[in-house]
Amino acid sequence: MPGRRFWGLIVLTAAVVFSAIGYVLNDYSPSGPWGLAGLICGLLTVLVISRLQKK
């Protein structure tokens, strides 16, 4: 399981992946909602990882 030092990288990776998908689906123009969804997904992933590490 990744430690705390990788949490920022996990959030950033999820945001970039979602932004790239939104960029392609939005006819190659920036898509704010997809970027926001990526940030939320990354934060939820980090939250789940942190909860699992406490068990």
mmCIF file of N, CA and C in Angstrom:
data_model
loop_
_atom_site.group_PDB
_atom_site.id
_atom_site.type_symbol
_atom_site.label_atom_id
_atom_site.label_comp_id
_atom_site.label_asym_id
_atom_site.label_seq_id
_atom_site.Cartn_x
_atom_site.Cartn_y
_atom_site.Cartn_z
ATOM 1 N N MET A 1 0.845 -1.189 0.000
ATOM 2 C CA MET A 1 0.000 0.000 0.000
ATOM 3 C C MET A 1 0.886 1.247 0.000
ATOM 4 N N PRO A 2 0.525 2.226 -0.802
ATOM 5 C CA PRO A 2 1.325 3.451 -0.846
ATOM 6 C C PRO A 2 1.212 4.247 0.447
ATOM 7 N N GLY A 3 2.318 4.829 0.851
ATOM 8 C CA GLY A 3 2.325 5.645 2.060
ATOM 9 C C GLY A 3 1.856 7.062 1.782
ATOM 10 N N ARG A 4 1.900 7.872 2.812
ATOM 11 C CA ARG A 4 1.424 9.251 2.696
ATOM 12 C C ARG A 4 2.195 10.067 1.673
ATOM 13 N N ARG A 5 3.437 9.722 1.455
ATOM 14 C CA ARG A 5 4.240 10.512 0.524
ATOM 15 C C ARG A 5 3.741 10.377 -0.914
ATOM 16 N N PHE A 6 2.970 9.347 -1.219
ATOM 17 C CA PHE A 6 2.457 9.143 -2.567
ATOM 18 C C PHE A 6 1.028 9.630 -2.754
ATOM 19 N N TRP A 7 0.374 10.109 -1.708
ATOM 20 C CA TRP A 7 -1.027 10.513 -1.811
ATOM 21 C C TRP A 7 -1.215 11.655 -2.799
ATOM 22 N N GLY A 8 -0.341 12.628 -2.774
ATOM 23 C CA GLY A 8 -0.440 13.740 -3.724
ATOM 24 C C GLY A 8 -0.281 13.269 -5.163
ATOM 25 N N LEU A 9 0.613 12.317 -5.363
ATOM 26 C CA LEU A 9 0.831 11.763 -6.694
ATOM 27 C C LEU A 9 -0.399 10.997 -7.183
ATOM 28 N N ILE A 10 -1.055 10.286 -6.279
ATOM 29 C CA ILE A 10 -2.270 9.556 -6.643
ATOM 30 C C ILE A 10 -3.363 10.528 -7.067
ATOM 31 N N VAL A 11 -3.551 11.606 -6.306
ATOM 32 C CA VAL A 11 -4.570 12.604 -6.637
ATOM 33 C C VAL A 11 -4.238 13.272 -7.965
ATOM 34 N N LEU A 12 -2.986 13.638 -8.152
ATOM 35 C CA LEU A 12 -2.572 14.290 -9.392
ATOM 36 C C LEU A 12 -2.764 13.367 -10.594
ATOM 37 N N THR A 13 -2.410 12.107 -10.456
ATOM 38 C CA THR A 13 -2.564 11.156 -11.550
ATOM 39 C C THR A 13 -4.025 10.986 -11.936
ATOM 40 N N ALA A 14 -4.900 10.842 -10.951
ATOM 41 C CA ALA A 14 -6.330 10.698 -11.246
ATOM 42 C C ALA A 14 -6.859 11.952 -11.938
ATOM 43 N N ALA A 15 -6.470 13.121 -11.473
ATOM 44 C CA ALA A 15 -6.935 14.371 -12.082
ATOM 45 C C ALA A 15 -6.452 14.491 -13.525
ATOM 46 N N VAL A 16 -5.202 14.138 -13.781
ATOM 47 C CA VAL A 16 -4.663 14.235 -15.143
ATOM 48 C C VAL A 16 -5.343 13.233 -16.075
ATOM 49 N N VAL A 17 -5.567 12.025 -15.596
ATOM 50 C CA VAL A 17 -6.225 11.010 -16.428
ATOM 51 C C VAL A 17 -7.643 11.451 -16.772
ATOM 52 N N PHE A 18 -8.403 11.901 -15.778
ATOM 53 C CA PHE A 18 -9.769 12.354 -16.036
ATOM 54 C C PHE A 18 -9.773 13.575 -16.949
ATOM 55 N N SER A 19 -8.825 14.486 -16.762
ATOM 56 C CA SER A 19 -8.752 15.672 -17.620
ATOM 57 C C SER A 19 -8.445 15.287 -19.060
ATOM 58 N N ALA A 20 -7.561 14.333 -19.249
ATOM 59 C CA ALA A 20 -7.225 13.887 -20.601
ATOM 60 C C ALA A 20 -8.432 13.240 -21.282
ATOM 61 N N ILE A 21 -9.163 12.419 -20.541
ATOM 62 C CA ILE A 21 -10.368 11.796 -21.097
ATOM 63 C C ILE A 21 -11.392 12.868 -21.461
ATOM 64 N N GLY A 22 -11.619 13.818 -20.563
ATOM 65 C CA GLY A 22 -12.564 14.900 -20.833
ATOM 66 C C GLY A 22 -12.130 15.761 -22.000
ATOM 67 N N TYR A 23 -10.837 15.976 -22.140
ATOM 68 C CA TYR A 23 -10.297 16.777 -23.239
ATOM 69 C C TYR A 23 -10.613 16.128 -24.585
ATOM 70 N N VAL A 24 -10.419 14.823 -24.666
ATOM 71 C CA VAL A 24 -10.687 14.100 -25.911
ATOM 72 C C VAL A 24 -12.189 14.056 -26.194
ATOM 73 N N LEU A 25 -12.993 13.775 -25.181
ATOM 74 C CA LEU A 25 -14.442 13.685 -25.375
ATOM 75 C C LEU A 25 -15.084 15.038 -25.667
ATOM 76 N N ASN A 26 -14.423 16.115 -25.291
ATOM 77 C CA ASN A 26 -14.964 17.459 -25.486
ATOM 78 C C ASN A 26 -14.376 18.115 -26.742
ATOM 79 N N ASP A 27 -14.086 17.303 -27.740
ATOM 80 C CA ASP A 27 -13.540 17.782 -29.019
ATOM 81 C C ASP A 27 -12.264 18.591 -28.837
ATOM 82 N N TYR A 28 -11.365 18.094 -28.016
ATOM 83 C CA TYR A 28 -10.039 18.664 -27.811
ATOM 84 C C TYR A 28 -10.070 20.102 -27.298
ATOM 85 N N SER A 29 -10.971 20.344 -26.372
ATOM 86 C CA SER A 29 -10.961 21.610 -25.635
ATOM 87 C C SER A 29 -11.087 21.269 -24.151
ATOM 88 N N PRO A 30 -10.561 22.112 -23.279
ATOM 89 C CA PRO A 30 -10.553 21.794 -21.852
ATOM 90 C C PRO A 30 -11.962 21.565 -21.291
ATOM 91 N N SER A 31 -12.052 20.634 -20.363
ATOM 92 C CA SER A 31 -13.325 20.296 -19.746
ATOM 93 C C SER A 31 -13.175 20.384 -18.230
ATOM 94 N N GLY A 32 -13.752 21.409 -17.643
ATOM 95 C CA GLY A 32 -13.678 21.621 -16.197
ATOM 96 C C GLY A 32 -14.317 20.522 -15.377
ATOM 97 N N PRO A 33 -15.541 20.093 -15.734
ATOM 98 C CA PRO A 33 -16.179 19.042 -14.943
ATOM 99 C C PRO A 33 -15.381 17.741 -14.884
ATOM 100 N N TRP A 34 -14.724 17.380 -15.966
ATOM 101 C CA TRP A 34 -13.914 16.162 -15.951
ATOM 102 C C TRP A 34 -12.703 16.322 -15.045
ATOM 103 N N GLY A 35 -12.090 17.490 -15.052
ATOM 104 C CA GLY A 35 -10.970 17.743 -14.155
ATOM 105 C C GLY A 35 -11.388 17.700 -12.696
ATOM 106 N N LEU A 36 -12.547 18.290 -12.413
ATOM 107 C CA LEU A 36 -13.082 18.262 -11.047
ATOM 108 C C LEU A 36 -13.414 16.841 -10.625
ATOM 109 N N ALA A 37 -13.984 16.068 -11.542
ATOM 110 C CA ALA A 37 -14.280 14.664 -11.240
ATOM 111 C C ALA A 37 -13.002 13.884 -10.943
ATOM 112 N N GLY A 38 -11.935 14.202 -11.656
ATOM 113 C CA GLY A 38 -10.653 13.540 -11.401
ATOM 114 C C GLY A 38 -10.110 13.863 -10.022
ATOM 115 N N LEU A 39 -10.233 15.140 -9.613
ATOM 116 C CA LEU A 39 -9.789 15.512 -8.270
ATOM 117 C C LEU A 39 -10.597 14.786 -7.199
ATOM 118 N N ILE A 40 -11.898 14.724 -7.387
ATOM 119 C CA ILE A 40 -12.759 14.044 -6.413
ATOM 120 C C ILE A 40 -12.430 12.555 -6.363
ATOM 121 N N CYS A 41 -12.237 11.941 -7.521
ATOM 122 C CA CYS A 41 -11.897 10.517 -7.569
ATOM 123 C C CYS A 41 -10.552 10.259 -6.888
ATOM 124 N N GLY A 42 -9.583 11.129 -7.130
ATOM 125 C CA GLY A 42 -8.281 10.980 -6.482
ATOM 126 C C GLY A 42 -8.364 11.122 -4.977
ATOM 127 N N LEU A 43 -9.140 12.102 -4.523
ATOM 128 C CA LEU A 43 -9.296 12.293 -3.078
ATOM 129 C C LEU A 43 -10.011 11.110 -2.434
ATOM 130 N N LEU A 44 -11.038 10.585 -3.104
ATOM 131 C CA LEU A 44 -11.733 9.410 -2.569
ATOM 132 C C LEU A 44 -10.816 8.187 -2.533
ATOM 133 N N THR A 45 -9.982 8.041 -3.541
ATOM 134 C CA THR A 45 -9.030 6.926 -3.566
ATOM 135 C C THR A 45 -8.066 7.019 -2.388
ATOM 136 N N VAL A 46 -7.549 8.213 -2.138
ATOM 137 C CA VAL A 46 -6.638 8.409 -1.008
ATOM 138 C C VAL A 46 -7.357 8.153 0.311
ATOM 139 N N LEU A 47 -8.606 8.589 0.421
ATOM 140 C CA LEU A 47 -9.381 8.352 1.642
ATOM 141 C C LEU A 47 -9.562 6.859 1.893
ATOM 142 N N VAL A 48 -9.899 6.116 0.855
ATOM 143 C CA VAL A 48 -10.090 4.662 1.001
ATOM 144 C C VAL A 48 -8.771 3.999 1.379
ATOM 145 N N ILE A 49 -7.681 4.387 0.736
ATOM 146 C CA ILE A 49 -6.379 3.798 1.069
ATOM 147 C C ILE A 49 -6.008 4.078 2.521
ATOM 148 N N SER A 50 -6.241 5.313 2.976
ATOM 149 C CA SER A 50 -5.892 5.646 4.347
ATOM 150 C C SER A 50 -6.751 4.867 5.345
ATOM 151 N N ARG A 51 -8.024 4.658 5.012
ATOM 152 C CA ARG A 51 -8.891 3.874 5.904
ATOM 153 C C ARG A 51 -8.454 2.419 5.947
ATOM 154 N N LEU A 52 -8.044 1.873 4.802
ATOM 155 C CA LEU A 52 -7.604 0.483 4.769
ATOM 156 C C LEU A 52 -6.294 0.293 5.514
ATOM 157 N N GLN A 53 -5.429 1.300 5.508
ATOM 158 C CA GLN A 53 -4.150 1.182 6.204
ATOM 159 C C GLN A 53 -4.336 1.225 7.719
ATOM 160 N N LYS A 54 -5.397 1.833 8.192
ATOM 161 C CA LYS A 54 -5.627 1.921 9.638
ATOM 162 C C LYS A 54 -6.094 0.601 10.229
ATOM 163 N N LYS A 55 -6.632 -0.289 9.377
ATOM 164 C CA LYS A 55 -7.150 -1.572 9.884
ATOM 165 C C LYS A 55 -6.056 -2.541 10.183
#
